[in-house]
Amino acid sequence: MLGAKVSIKYTKLFINNEFVDSVSGKKFASINPVDETVVAEVAEARMADIDKAVAAAKKAFARGSEWRSLQPAQRSALLNKLADLVERHVQEIASIMTLENGKPFAHAVGETQMAADTFRYYAGWCDKIQGQTIPTDDGSLVMTRKEPVGVAGQITPWNFPVLLYAIKLGPALAAGCPVVLKPAEQTPLCNLYLAALTKEAGFPPGVVNVVPGFGPTAGAALAEHPDVAKISFTGSVEVGKLIMKASGNSNLKRVTLELGGKSPLVIFDDVNVDKAAKIAHEAIFANSGQVCIAASRTYVHSKIYNEFVEKSRELALKRKVGDPFDAATEQGPQVEKDIFDRVVTYIEIGKKEGASLVTGGERIGNKGYFIQPTIFANVTDDMTIAKDEIFGPVQSILKFDTLEEVIERANKTTYGLAAGVLTNDITKAVKFAQAIESGSVWVNHYAATTLQAPFGGYKQSGIGRELGPEALDNYLETKTISIKL
Ligand code: NAI
Ligand code: MG
C-alpha cells in the first residue's frame, strides 16, 4: 500500500500526448480535504489551452489520420492495454485520489478496479458497432453505418473522478471519438495520472487530452467550442443547464447530462428491520453522502418507523469517520470547503424547519471537512432537506402508510435519477418499480449500478444514458446509405 506517501509526477496539462504548461503559466492548488494542505500545484487550463487541446483532437480525427485508420480490433487492443495499466497502477491512482478527494483508500482501490473493468467492457464493444440493411419500398439497397460523431468534450465532477474518467472515455474511444476531458478542479491529479497511462497504452497523439481548470473558464470554453461535436457532462443541474445553453449558442453539439437527484428509498413493514436499516444507511452515507444516486429520502412504513429510526441512529453512531488511509475508516471528509459549508447550512435549515435531529449535526474537529453522520426524523415532504440535493452525510427519514401514497410522494420532485424499494411483496415491488419516475430502480438492494446496464436520469436528473451499449450511441451518428440497383 502506497498511501499518503505517493509521489506526484504529473501536474501539467496533457495535450497531444505531452505534458505542457498552461499558456498563461497560471497554476492552482489541489487541496487535501483531511488537513487543508496543498497536495500539488497544477497547471490551469483556460480558453487558449482548450483551443490547443481541441485542435489536437481535431487533427487526430482528420480523414486518413493514424487514429481514423485503426481497425476496430486495434482500438480494442488499446483499451485493453489501458485497462491492464490501470490495474497495474491501482495503488498509485487510488492513493492520489484519496489525497485529493478524501475518500477511504479501500474505496478508492475498488473504484480504480471498476475503472479498469469499464475500459475492458468497452474494449469488447469496438468491433461490435454495426449498422443494418433495411428492406425498402423501391427495391434500392439501404444500409446504415454508425460513425463517430467527432471531437468529444467531457466535463467530470470530483465525487468518483477515476471511475467517471473511464465511464466517459471508454465509450467515446470505442466509438472512435477523440476526447478533451476537463476534470473537476478538486481532483485534477488522479486524472493526469490516468492521462499518462493513456499515452503509455499507445493511443496516438491528440486522441486523449486532459485539461484541468475551473468551470466558468475551462469548462465553459469546451462547452462553447465550435469544433467540439459532442459534450458529456456530469455535475449539478445548474451547470447542466448552462451546458445546454452553450450548445445552443454555438454549434448544437450533442449533449448528454448526468445531474444528480433526490432519490427515494421506500421501506415496507414486512422487511427485516435490521437489514433494511443497514441498506438505507449505506445508501445515503457512502462516499460521505457525495453520490448522485444517494438515497436522500428514506420513506419508512409507519408500523416500523420508530424501530427503524432507532436502528439507524445506532448505525450512524457506530460509523467510523476519520483518516481515509486508516483501514477502519468508513467515512472521510467532504471534498472541499464550499461543499462542506453547503452541507452545514442544510443541517441548520433542517433544524430550523422543525425536523427532529436524531444524531449528528456537527463538524468533527477543527481541521479538514469532517461532518458527523447526521439523521433527521419526522421529515415532511415540504421541508427543504426533503427537496434539495444536500450531497452530504445527512439522512432524512419520512413516514408513509400506503403504496399509492408513497408512489405519489416519491415522484413529487424535479429529479428522477434513482429509487429503491425494500419489501417481500413482489406485487408492491413491481408496482412501485413501474410507477416511479426514475432512470434506475433497485428492489431489495440499492446503488447496484453495473457496467453492462444503462444508467441516467428522468426529468432534471439528466438527458441520455451512460454505461451499457446505450452509452456508445452518445458518440455515434447514424448514416443511411441508399444504393439504386
Ligand atoms: P459543478 O456542476 O459546479 O461542477 C461539476 C463540473 O462542472 C466540474 O468539472 C466544474 O469545473 C464544471 N463546471 C462548473 N461550472 C461550469 C461552467 N459554467 N461551464 C462548464 N463547466 C462547469 O458541481 P460542484 O460545484 O462541484 O457541486 C455543486 C453541487 O452539484 C453538489 O453539491 C451536488 O449537489 C451537485 N453535484 C452532482 C454530481 C453528480 O454526480 N451528478 C457531482 C458533483 C456535484
Ligand atoms: Mg460549482
Short mmCIF file of C-alpha atoms and ligand atoms in Angstrom, two decimals:
data_model
loop_
_atom_site.label_atom_id
_atom_site.label_comp_id
_atom_site.label_asym_id
_atom_site.label_seq_id
_atom_site.Cartn_x
_atom_site.Cartn_y
_atom_site.Cartn_z
CA MET A 1 0.00 0.00 0.00
CA LEU A 2 1.40 3.38 -1.03
CA GLY A 3 -0.97 5.58 0.91
CA ALA A 4 -0.17 9.19 1.63
CA LYS A 5 3.48 8.76 0.62
CA VAL A 6 2.76 8.52 -3.12
CA SER A 7 4.85 10.90 -5.22
CA ILE A 8 3.03 13.25 -7.58
CA LYS A 9 4.60 13.02 -11.06
CA TYR A 10 2.08 14.70 -13.36
CA THR A 11 0.93 18.28 -12.74
CA LYS A 12 0.79 19.77 -16.25
CA LEU A 13 -1.88 19.82 -18.92
CA PHE A 14 -1.96 16.71 -21.10
CA ILE A 15 -2.32 17.82 -24.73
CA ASN A 16 -1.30 15.88 -27.84
CA ASN A 17 0.41 13.20 -25.72
CA GLU A 18 2.68 15.74 -23.98
CA PHE A 19 2.57 17.27 -20.53
CA VAL A 20 2.72 21.04 -21.06
CA ASP A 21 2.46 24.26 -19.04
CA SER A 22 -0.64 26.36 -19.47
CA VAL A 23 -0.46 29.22 -21.98
CA SER A 24 -0.94 31.77 -19.17
CA GLY A 25 1.55 29.98 -16.91
CA LYS A 26 -1.12 30.02 -14.21
CA LYS A 27 -1.47 27.24 -11.66
CA PHE A 28 -3.95 26.26 -8.99
CA ALA A 29 -3.71 24.09 -5.90
CA SER A 30 -5.19 20.65 -5.37
CA ILE A 31 -6.10 20.57 -1.68
CA ASN A 32 -6.19 17.62 0.72
CA PRO A 33 -9.59 17.86 2.46
CA VAL A 34 -8.27 15.98 5.50
CA ASP A 35 -5.92 18.74 6.66
CA GLU A 36 -6.35 21.54 4.06
CA THR A 37 -2.72 21.23 2.88
CA VAL A 38 -1.69 21.55 -0.77
CA VAL A 39 -1.20 18.18 -2.49
CA ALA A 40 0.36 19.86 -5.54
CA GLU A 41 0.15 22.92 -7.77
CA VAL A 42 -1.44 22.10 -11.13
CA ALA A 43 -1.29 23.91 -14.48
CA GLU A 44 -4.59 25.74 -15.06
CA ALA A 45 -6.25 25.44 -18.46
CA ARG A 46 -8.15 28.42 -19.83
CA MET A 47 -9.62 29.20 -23.21
CA ALA A 48 -6.27 29.26 -25.06
CA ASP A 49 -5.37 25.82 -23.69
CA ILE A 50 -8.79 24.42 -24.54
CA ASP A 51 -8.24 25.71 -28.09
CA LYS A 52 -4.92 23.83 -28.25
CA ALA A 53 -6.43 20.63 -26.90
CA VAL A 54 -9.41 20.76 -29.26
CA ALA A 55 -7.09 21.46 -32.22
CA ALA A 56 -5.02 18.39 -31.30
CA ALA A 57 -8.15 16.26 -31.05
CA LYS A 58 -9.47 17.62 -34.34
CA LYS A 59 -6.19 16.76 -36.05
CA ALA A 60 -6.29 13.26 -34.57
CA PHE A 61 -9.77 12.87 -36.10
CA ALA A 62 -8.82 14.06 -39.60
CA ARG A 63 -9.50 11.67 -42.50
CA GLY A 64 -6.59 9.33 -43.02
CA SER A 65 -5.09 10.06 -39.60
CA GLU A 66 -3.41 7.30 -37.61
CA TRP A 67 -6.43 7.10 -35.28
CA ARG A 68 -9.02 7.01 -38.07
CA SER A 69 -7.02 4.30 -39.84
CA LEU A 70 -7.06 1.89 -36.90
CA GLN A 71 -9.21 -1.19 -37.31
CA PRO A 72 -11.81 -1.82 -34.57
CA ALA A 73 -9.75 -4.67 -33.14
CA GLN A 74 -6.78 -2.31 -32.83
CA ARG A 75 -8.85 0.23 -30.88
CA SER A 76 -9.98 -2.64 -28.71
CA ALA A 77 -6.36 -3.68 -28.05
CA LEU A 78 -5.51 -0.11 -26.95
CA LEU A 79 -8.42 -0.02 -24.50
CA ASN A 80 -7.49 -3.44 -23.12
CA LYS A 81 -3.89 -2.26 -22.66
CA LEU A 82 -5.17 0.81 -20.80
CA ALA A 83 -7.27 -1.45 -18.55
CA ASP A 84 -4.16 -3.54 -17.77
CA LEU A 85 -2.14 -0.41 -16.94
CA VAL A 86 -4.85 0.96 -14.65
CA GLU A 87 -4.88 -2.38 -12.83
CA ARG A 88 -1.10 -2.41 -12.55
CA HIS A 89 -1.10 1.09 -11.05
CA VAL A 90 -4.12 0.72 -8.79
CA GLN A 91 -2.13 1.70 -5.68
CA GLU A 92 -0.77 4.95 -7.15
CA ILE A 93 -4.09 6.01 -8.67
CA ALA A 94 -6.08 5.21 -5.52
CA SER A 95 -3.52 6.95 -3.29
CA ILE A 96 -3.66 10.15 -5.33
CA MET A 97 -7.45 10.04 -5.44
CA THR A 98 -7.67 9.67 -1.66
CA LEU A 99 -5.24 12.56 -1.14
CA GLU A 100 -7.34 14.88 -3.32
CA ASN A 101 -10.84 13.64 -2.57
CA GLY A 102 -10.63 12.25 0.98
CA LYS A 103 -12.49 9.01 0.29
CA PRO A 104 -11.36 5.91 2.22
CA PHE A 105 -8.38 4.30 0.48
CA ALA A 106 -10.07 0.88 0.24
CA HIS A 107 -12.97 2.51 -1.61
CA ALA A 108 -10.55 4.33 -3.91
CA VAL A 109 -8.93 0.97 -4.76
CA GLY A 110 -12.36 -0.51 -5.53
CA GLU A 111 -13.26 2.46 -7.71
CA THR A 112 -9.98 2.19 -9.65
CA GLN A 113 -10.57 -1.50 -10.27
CA MET A 114 -14.02 -0.62 -11.60
CA ALA A 115 -12.42 1.90 -13.95
CA ALA A 116 -10.20 -0.87 -15.35
CA ASP A 117 -13.28 -3.08 -15.77
CA THR A 118 -15.03 -0.25 -17.62
CA PHE A 119 -12.19 0.11 -20.15
CA ARG A 120 -12.22 -3.65 -20.67
CA TYR A 121 -16.01 -3.68 -21.14
CA TYR A 122 -15.85 -1.00 -23.84
CA ALA A 123 -12.80 -2.66 -25.44
CA GLY A 124 -15.19 -5.52 -26.12
CA TRP A 125 -17.61 -3.26 -27.98
CA CYS A 126 -15.17 -1.78 -30.52
CA ASP A 127 -15.76 -4.45 -33.17
CA LYS A 128 -19.46 -4.88 -32.42
CA ILE A 129 -20.69 -1.47 -33.56
CA GLN A 130 -22.89 -2.36 -36.51
CA GLY A 131 -25.42 -0.85 -38.88
CA GLN A 132 -28.36 -2.52 -40.58
CA THR A 133 -29.57 -3.46 -44.03
CA ILE A 134 -33.13 -2.29 -44.47
CA PRO A 135 -35.81 -3.60 -46.87
CA THR A 136 -37.37 -0.68 -48.76
CA ASP A 137 -40.39 0.06 -50.96
CA ASP A 138 -38.46 0.91 -54.12
CA GLY A 139 -36.10 -2.02 -54.03
CA SER A 140 -32.95 0.02 -53.54
CA LEU A 141 -30.31 -1.32 -51.17
CA VAL A 142 -30.42 0.73 -47.98
CA MET A 143 -27.93 0.30 -45.19
CA THR A 144 -26.89 2.24 -42.14
CA ARG A 145 -23.44 2.94 -40.83
CA LYS A 146 -22.55 4.03 -37.31
CA GLU A 147 -19.86 6.71 -37.48
CA PRO A 148 -18.02 8.56 -34.70
CA VAL A 149 -19.59 11.97 -34.11
CA GLY A 150 -16.26 13.81 -33.86
CA VAL A 151 -14.33 15.51 -31.07
CA ALA A 152 -15.96 14.79 -27.69
CA GLY A 153 -15.75 17.28 -24.83
CA GLN A 154 -16.20 15.71 -21.40
CA ILE A 155 -16.61 17.51 -18.08
CA THR A 156 -16.48 15.47 -14.88
CA PRO A 157 -17.05 16.10 -11.16
CA TRP A 158 -14.88 15.13 -8.20
CA ASN A 159 -17.01 12.51 -6.40
CA PHE A 160 -15.90 9.48 -8.47
CA PRO A 161 -13.11 11.06 -10.52
CA VAL A 162 -11.40 7.84 -11.64
CA LEU A 163 -14.50 5.81 -12.43
CA LEU A 164 -16.03 8.73 -14.30
CA TYR A 165 -12.85 9.16 -16.35
CA ALA A 166 -13.39 5.60 -17.56
CA ILE A 167 -17.17 5.92 -17.96
CA LYS A 168 -16.61 8.97 -20.18
CA LEU A 169 -13.54 7.83 -22.14
CA GLY A 170 -14.48 4.17 -22.62
CA PRO A 171 -17.49 4.54 -24.93
CA ALA A 172 -16.07 7.62 -26.71
CA LEU A 173 -12.85 5.83 -27.66
CA ALA A 174 -14.67 2.60 -28.51
CA ALA A 175 -16.87 4.61 -30.89
CA GLY A 176 -13.78 6.25 -32.40
CA CYS A 177 -14.10 9.78 -30.98
CA PRO A 178 -11.04 11.68 -29.73
CA VAL A 179 -11.57 13.32 -26.36
CA VAL A 180 -10.85 16.55 -24.48
CA LEU A 181 -11.66 15.89 -20.84
CA LYS A 182 -11.85 18.62 -18.22
CA PRO A 183 -11.72 17.04 -14.79
CA ALA A 184 -13.08 18.76 -11.70
CA GLU A 185 -10.77 21.34 -10.15
CA GLN A 186 -10.83 19.38 -6.86
CA THR A 187 -9.38 16.19 -8.38
CA PRO A 188 -7.02 17.00 -11.26
CA LEU A 189 -4.04 14.87 -10.22
CA CYS A 190 -5.61 11.41 -10.37
CA ASN A 191 -6.92 12.33 -13.83
CA LEU A 192 -3.47 13.43 -15.04
CA TYR A 193 -2.01 10.15 -13.79
CA LEU A 194 -4.61 8.32 -15.90
CA ALA A 195 -3.68 10.50 -18.86
CA ALA A 196 -0.07 9.34 -18.60
CA LEU A 197 -1.26 5.73 -18.73
CA THR A 198 -3.36 6.52 -21.81
CA LYS A 199 -0.15 7.58 -23.57
CA GLU A 200 1.71 4.50 -22.33
CA ALA A 201 -1.09 2.30 -23.68
CA GLY A 202 -0.24 3.64 -27.15
CA PHE A 203 -3.12 5.93 -28.11
CA PRO A 204 -1.91 8.23 -30.91
CA PRO A 205 -1.25 11.94 -30.10
CA GLY A 206 -4.37 14.08 -29.74
CA VAL A 207 -6.77 11.20 -29.15
CA VAL A 208 -6.91 11.85 -25.41
CA ASN A 209 -6.36 15.30 -23.90
CA VAL A 210 -6.83 16.08 -20.20
CA VAL A 211 -7.04 19.75 -19.24
CA PRO A 212 -7.63 20.61 -15.58
CA GLY A 213 -9.11 24.02 -14.84
CA PHE A 214 -12.17 25.76 -13.48
CA GLY A 215 -15.75 25.50 -14.69
CA PRO A 216 -16.58 29.05 -15.80
CA THR A 217 -13.28 29.32 -17.75
CA ALA A 218 -12.01 25.93 -19.00
CA GLY A 219 -15.36 24.12 -18.76
CA ALA A 220 -17.32 26.88 -20.46
CA ALA A 221 -14.70 27.19 -23.25
CA LEU A 222 -15.09 23.50 -24.01
CA ALA A 223 -18.91 23.66 -23.92
CA GLU A 224 -18.89 26.59 -26.35
CA HIS A 225 -16.14 25.39 -28.69
CA PRO A 226 -17.29 25.21 -32.33
CA ASP A 227 -15.02 22.24 -33.10
CA VAL A 228 -16.40 20.08 -30.31
CA ALA A 229 -19.19 17.90 -31.72
CA LYS A 230 -20.43 16.35 -28.52
CA ILE A 231 -20.37 17.26 -24.85
CA SER A 232 -20.89 14.86 -21.98
CA PHE A 233 -21.31 16.39 -18.53
CA THR A 234 -21.73 15.07 -15.00
CA GLY A 235 -22.39 17.55 -12.19
CA SER A 236 -25.01 19.98 -10.91
CA VAL A 237 -28.35 20.79 -12.55
CA GLU A 238 -27.37 24.44 -12.58
CA VAL A 239 -24.28 23.83 -14.72
CA GLY A 240 -26.10 21.21 -16.81
CA LYS A 241 -28.47 23.95 -17.94
CA LEU A 242 -25.51 26.17 -18.85
CA ILE A 243 -24.08 23.35 -20.95
CA MET A 244 -27.35 23.04 -22.89
CA LYS A 245 -27.35 26.79 -23.48
CA ALA A 246 -23.74 26.77 -24.63
CA SER A 247 -24.58 24.05 -27.13
CA GLY A 248 -27.48 26.14 -28.47
CA ASN A 249 -25.37 29.26 -28.62
CA SER A 250 -22.58 27.57 -30.56
CA ASN A 251 -22.86 24.60 -32.91
CA LEU A 252 -25.70 22.45 -31.50
CA LYS A 253 -23.23 19.95 -30.15
CA ARG A 254 -24.86 16.74 -28.92
CA VAL A 255 -25.40 16.89 -25.18
CA THR A 256 -25.70 14.20 -22.53
CA LEU A 257 -26.11 15.19 -18.89
CA GLU A 258 -25.97 13.27 -15.61
CA LEU A 259 -27.12 15.64 -12.87
CA GLY A 260 -27.78 14.01 -9.54
CA GLY A 261 -31.01 13.60 -7.66
CA LYS A 262 -33.12 13.34 -4.56
CA SER A 263 -33.65 9.62 -4.67
CA PRO A 264 -36.30 7.87 -2.56
CA LEU A 265 -35.73 4.53 -0.83
CA VAL A 266 -39.08 3.09 0.26
CA ILE A 267 -39.19 0.52 3.07
CA PHE A 268 -42.34 -1.52 3.75
CA ASP A 269 -43.29 -3.08 7.09
CA ASP A 270 -42.68 -6.72 6.03
CA VAL A 271 -38.89 -6.43 5.95
CA ASN A 272 -36.18 -7.41 8.42
CA VAL A 273 -35.69 -4.00 10.05
CA ASP A 274 -32.01 -4.60 10.89
CA LYS A 275 -31.14 -5.45 7.32
CA ALA A 276 -33.27 -2.64 5.90
CA ALA A 277 -31.65 -0.05 8.17
CA LYS A 278 -28.20 -1.21 7.01
CA ILE A 279 -29.14 -0.94 3.34
CA ALA A 280 -30.62 2.53 3.89
CA HIS A 281 -27.54 3.60 5.90
CA GLU A 282 -25.09 2.67 3.13
CA ALA A 283 -27.45 4.11 0.53
CA ILE A 284 -27.10 7.59 1.99
CA PHE A 285 -23.75 7.67 3.82
CA ALA A 286 -21.48 6.02 1.21
CA ASN A 287 -18.78 8.39 -0.13
CA SER A 288 -19.68 10.91 2.62
CA GLY A 289 -23.09 11.28 1.00
CA GLN A 290 -21.47 12.72 -2.12
CA VAL A 291 -23.19 10.41 -4.56
CA CYS A 292 -25.59 11.33 -7.36
CA ILE A 293 -27.79 8.32 -6.53
CA ALA A 294 -27.64 8.82 -2.73
CA ALA A 295 -30.95 7.72 -1.18
CA SER A 296 -31.54 11.04 0.48
CA ARG A 297 -35.23 10.42 1.18
CA THR A 298 -35.76 7.31 3.32
CA TYR A 299 -39.52 6.56 3.34
CA VAL A 300 -40.38 4.11 6.13
CA HIS A 301 -43.76 2.46 6.80
CA SER A 302 -45.43 3.83 9.95
CA LYS A 303 -45.65 0.37 11.58
CA ILE A 304 -41.87 0.02 11.78
CA TYR A 305 -40.95 3.72 11.81
CA ASN A 306 -39.78 4.14 15.42
CA GLU A 307 -37.81 0.90 15.44
CA PHE A 308 -36.20 1.83 12.11
CA VAL A 309 -35.17 5.28 13.33
CA GLU A 310 -33.57 3.75 16.44
CA LYS A 311 -31.59 1.16 14.41
CA SER A 312 -30.48 3.89 12.00
CA ARG A 313 -29.30 6.01 14.91
CA GLU A 314 -27.18 3.12 16.24
CA LEU A 315 -25.60 2.62 12.82
CA ALA A 316 -24.81 6.33 12.41
CA LEU A 317 -23.23 6.47 15.86
CA LYS A 318 -21.04 3.46 15.02
CA ARG A 319 -19.89 4.80 11.64
CA LYS A 320 -16.15 5.45 11.81
CA VAL A 321 -15.24 8.88 10.45
CA GLY A 322 -11.60 9.91 10.13
CA ASP A 323 -8.29 9.47 8.30
CA PRO A 324 -9.11 7.88 4.93
CA PHE A 325 -5.79 5.99 4.92
CA ASP A 326 -6.79 4.21 8.16
CA ALA A 327 -8.19 0.83 7.15
CA ALA A 328 -11.01 1.05 9.73
CA THR A 329 -12.34 4.35 8.38
CA GLU A 330 -15.75 4.23 6.68
CA GLN A 331 -16.19 7.95 6.03
CA GLY A 332 -13.66 10.63 5.15
CA PRO A 333 -14.17 14.38 4.94
CA GLN A 334 -16.35 16.28 2.46
CA VAL A 335 -14.33 17.12 -0.63
CA GLU A 336 -13.82 20.87 -0.11
CA LYS A 337 -14.82 23.89 1.97
CA ASP A 338 -17.68 25.06 -0.32
CA ILE A 339 -19.32 21.66 -0.30
CA PHE A 340 -18.75 21.33 3.47
CA ASP A 341 -20.34 24.76 4.07
CA ARG A 342 -23.33 23.81 1.92
CA VAL A 343 -23.96 20.67 3.96
CA VAL A 344 -23.62 22.53 7.28
CA THR A 345 -26.10 25.13 6.02
CA TYR A 346 -28.62 22.41 5.10
CA ILE A 347 -28.29 20.85 8.55
CA GLU A 348 -29.13 24.24 10.10
CA ILE A 349 -32.11 24.61 7.75
CA GLY A 350 -33.34 21.14 8.78
CA LYS A 351 -33.27 22.13 12.45
CA LYS A 352 -34.99 25.46 11.78
CA GLU A 353 -37.77 23.93 9.69
CA GLY A 354 -38.67 21.58 12.54
CA ALA A 355 -37.21 18.19 11.60
CA SER A 356 -36.10 16.13 14.64
CA LEU A 357 -32.33 15.81 14.83
CA VAL A 358 -31.77 12.17 15.86
CA THR A 359 -27.98 12.18 15.85
CA GLY A 360 -25.01 14.13 14.47
CA GLY A 361 -25.37 17.59 13.04
CA GLU A 362 -21.90 18.86 13.95
CA ARG A 363 -18.50 19.33 12.41
CA ILE A 364 -15.81 16.92 13.66
CA GLY A 365 -12.55 18.60 14.73
CA ASN A 366 -11.44 22.00 13.50
CA LYS A 367 -9.20 20.99 10.61
CA GLY A 368 -10.43 19.35 7.43
CA TYR A 369 -14.01 19.00 6.30
CA PHE A 370 -15.40 16.23 8.50
CA ILE A 371 -19.11 16.10 9.34
CA GLN A 372 -20.87 13.73 11.76
CA PRO A 373 -23.21 11.20 10.17
CA THR A 374 -26.48 13.05 10.66
CA ILE A 375 -30.07 11.82 10.82
CA PHE A 376 -33.28 13.79 10.78
CA ALA A 377 -36.59 12.07 11.62
CA ASN A 378 -40.15 13.35 11.25
CA VAL A 379 -39.13 14.96 7.97
CA THR A 380 -42.04 16.08 5.80
CA ASP A 381 -42.11 16.47 2.02
CA ASP A 382 -42.33 20.27 2.12
CA MET A 383 -39.08 20.72 4.10
CA THR A 384 -36.04 22.00 2.21
CA ILE A 385 -33.96 18.99 3.30
CA ALA A 386 -36.55 16.72 1.63
CA LYS A 387 -36.39 18.68 -1.61
CA ASP A 388 -32.82 19.86 -2.29
CA GLU A 389 -29.83 17.68 -3.10
CA ILE A 390 -27.64 18.07 0.01
CA PHE A 391 -24.71 15.92 -1.19
CA GLY A 392 -23.55 15.16 2.33
CA PRO A 393 -23.91 12.62 5.18
CA VAL A 394 -27.45 13.63 6.07
CA GLN A 395 -30.27 11.08 6.20
CA SER A 396 -33.88 12.26 6.16
CA ILE A 397 -36.41 9.68 7.37
CA LEU A 398 -40.02 10.20 6.32
CA LYS A 399 -43.12 8.23 7.31
CA PHE A 400 -45.74 6.67 4.97
CA ASP A 401 -48.72 4.30 5.11
CA THR A 402 -49.73 3.08 1.65
CA LEU A 403 -48.17 2.16 -1.68
CA GLU A 404 -50.26 4.64 -3.66
CA GLU A 405 -49.41 7.43 -1.24
CA VAL A 406 -45.67 6.75 -1.31
CA ILE A 407 -45.54 6.50 -5.11
CA GLU A 408 -47.11 9.92 -5.42
CA ARG A 409 -44.85 11.47 -2.79
CA ALA A 410 -41.70 9.82 -4.14
CA ASN A 411 -42.44 11.20 -7.60
CA LYS A 412 -43.07 14.74 -6.37
CA THR A 413 -39.59 16.01 -7.20
CA THR A 414 -37.88 17.68 -10.12
CA TYR A 415 -35.29 14.90 -10.04
CA GLY A 416 -35.53 11.33 -11.34
CA LEU A 417 -32.20 9.54 -11.16
CA ALA A 418 -32.76 6.52 -8.92
CA ALA A 419 -35.06 4.85 -6.44
CA GLY A 420 -35.23 1.77 -4.25
CA VAL A 421 -37.89 -0.37 -2.61
CA LEU A 422 -37.47 -2.95 0.14
CA THR A 423 -40.31 -5.45 0.55
CA ASN A 424 -41.01 -9.19 0.25
CA ASP A 425 -44.28 -8.43 -1.53
CA ILE A 426 -43.49 -8.90 -5.22
CA THR A 427 -46.62 -7.07 -6.37
CA LYS A 428 -45.85 -3.97 -4.34
CA ALA A 429 -42.25 -4.03 -5.52
CA VAL A 430 -43.14 -4.29 -9.20
CA LYS A 431 -45.94 -1.73 -8.99
CA PHE A 432 -43.54 0.70 -7.37
CA ALA A 433 -40.76 -0.03 -9.88
CA GLN A 434 -43.15 0.61 -12.79
CA ALA A 435 -44.68 3.78 -11.36
CA ILE A 436 -41.58 5.56 -10.16
CA GLU A 437 -40.21 8.26 -12.47
CA SER A 438 -36.51 7.45 -12.35
CA GLY A 439 -33.79 6.00 -14.55
CA SER A 440 -32.86 3.20 -12.15
CA VAL A 441 -34.89 1.27 -9.56
CA TRP A 442 -33.42 -1.26 -7.17
CA VAL A 443 -35.59 -3.85 -5.47
CA ASN A 444 -34.26 -5.24 -2.17
CA HIS A 445 -30.86 -3.66 -2.64
CA TYR A 446 -29.57 -0.21 -3.52
CA ALA A 447 -26.96 1.54 -5.69
CA ALA A 448 -26.40 -1.65 -7.64
CA THR A 449 -25.21 0.05 -10.81
CA THR A 450 -23.36 -2.23 -13.22
CA LEU A 451 -21.24 -1.55 -16.27
CA GLN A 452 -23.50 -3.60 -18.50
CA ALA A 453 -26.78 -1.78 -17.82
CA PRO A 454 -27.83 1.74 -18.83
CA PHE A 455 -27.73 4.49 -16.23
CA GLY A 456 -29.17 8.02 -16.30
CA GLY A 457 -31.95 10.30 -15.28
CA TYR A 458 -35.58 11.19 -15.87
CA LYS A 459 -36.68 14.81 -15.55
CA GLN A 460 -33.97 17.22 -14.38
CA SER A 461 -31.62 14.42 -13.38
CA GLY A 462 -30.30 14.42 -16.91
CA ILE A 463 -30.52 13.61 -20.57
CA GLY A 464 -29.33 10.39 -22.16
CA ARG A 465 -27.85 7.22 -20.71
CA GLU A 466 -24.34 6.17 -19.83
CA LEU A 467 -22.92 2.66 -19.31
CA GLY A 468 -24.03 -0.42 -21.22
CA PRO A 469 -24.25 -0.35 -25.01
CA GLU A 470 -26.51 2.74 -24.93
CA ALA A 471 -23.50 4.86 -23.97
CA LEU A 472 -21.96 4.17 -27.38
CA ASP A 473 -24.91 5.85 -29.11
CA ASN A 474 -23.91 9.14 -27.47
CA TYR A 475 -20.76 9.13 -29.59
CA LEU A 476 -22.19 7.84 -32.89
CA GLU A 477 -24.09 9.30 -35.81
CA THR A 478 -26.23 7.04 -37.95
CA LYS A 479 -25.70 7.42 -41.68
CA THR A 480 -28.22 5.99 -44.14
CA ILE A 481 -26.77 4.93 -47.48
CA SER A 482 -29.18 4.11 -50.30
CA ILE A 483 -27.98 2.40 -53.49
CA LYS A 484 -30.20 2.21 -56.60
CA LEU A 485 -29.89 -1.23 -58.09
P1 NAI B 1 -20.50 21.66 -10.64
O1 NAI B 1 -21.61 21.21 -11.50
O2 NAI B 1 -20.27 23.12 -10.50
O3 NAI B 1 -19.11 21.01 -11.18
C1 NAI B 1 -19.00 19.84 -11.93
C2 NAI B 1 -18.03 20.04 -13.09
O4 NAI B 1 -18.53 21.10 -13.91
C3 NAI B 1 -16.63 20.50 -12.66
O5 NAI B 1 -15.68 19.94 -13.54
C4 NAI B 1 -16.69 22.00 -12.85
O6 NAI B 1 -15.44 22.60 -13.06
C5 NAI B 1 -17.56 22.11 -14.09
N1 NAI B 1 -18.22 23.40 -14.26
C6 NAI B 1 -18.63 24.28 -13.30
N2 NAI B 1 -19.16 25.39 -13.87
C7 NAI B 1 -19.10 25.21 -15.21
C8 NAI B 1 -19.49 26.00 -16.33
N3 NAI B 1 -20.04 27.20 -16.17
N4 NAI B 1 -19.29 25.50 -17.57
C9 NAI B 1 -18.74 24.30 -17.75
N5 NAI B 1 -18.33 23.51 -16.72
C10 NAI B 1 -18.51 23.96 -15.47
O7 NAI B 1 -20.68 20.98 -9.22
P2 NAI B 1 -19.97 21.38 -7.83
O8 NAI B 1 -19.91 22.87 -7.71
O9 NAI B 1 -18.72 20.60 -7.71
O10 NAI B 1 -21.03 20.81 -6.78
C11 NAI B 1 -22.23 21.52 -6.51
C12 NAI B 1 -23.38 20.55 -6.35
O11 NAI B 1 -23.64 19.86 -7.57
C13 NAI B 1 -23.15 19.42 -5.35
O12 NAI B 1 -23.38 19.82 -4.04
C14 NAI B 1 -24.13 18.39 -5.85
O13 NAI B 1 -25.42 18.71 -5.39
C15 NAI B 1 -24.09 18.55 -7.35
N6 NAI B 1 -23.16 17.57 -7.98
C16 NAI B 1 -23.66 16.43 -8.58
C17 NAI B 1 -22.80 15.47 -9.07
C18 NAI B 1 -23.30 14.22 -9.70
O14 NAI B 1 -22.71 13.16 -9.51
N7 NAI B 1 -24.34 14.27 -10.51
C19 NAI B 1 -21.34 15.60 -8.96
C20 NAI B 1 -20.91 16.87 -8.39
C21 NAI B 1 -21.80 17.77 -7.92
MG MG B 2 -19.98 24.53 -8.99
#
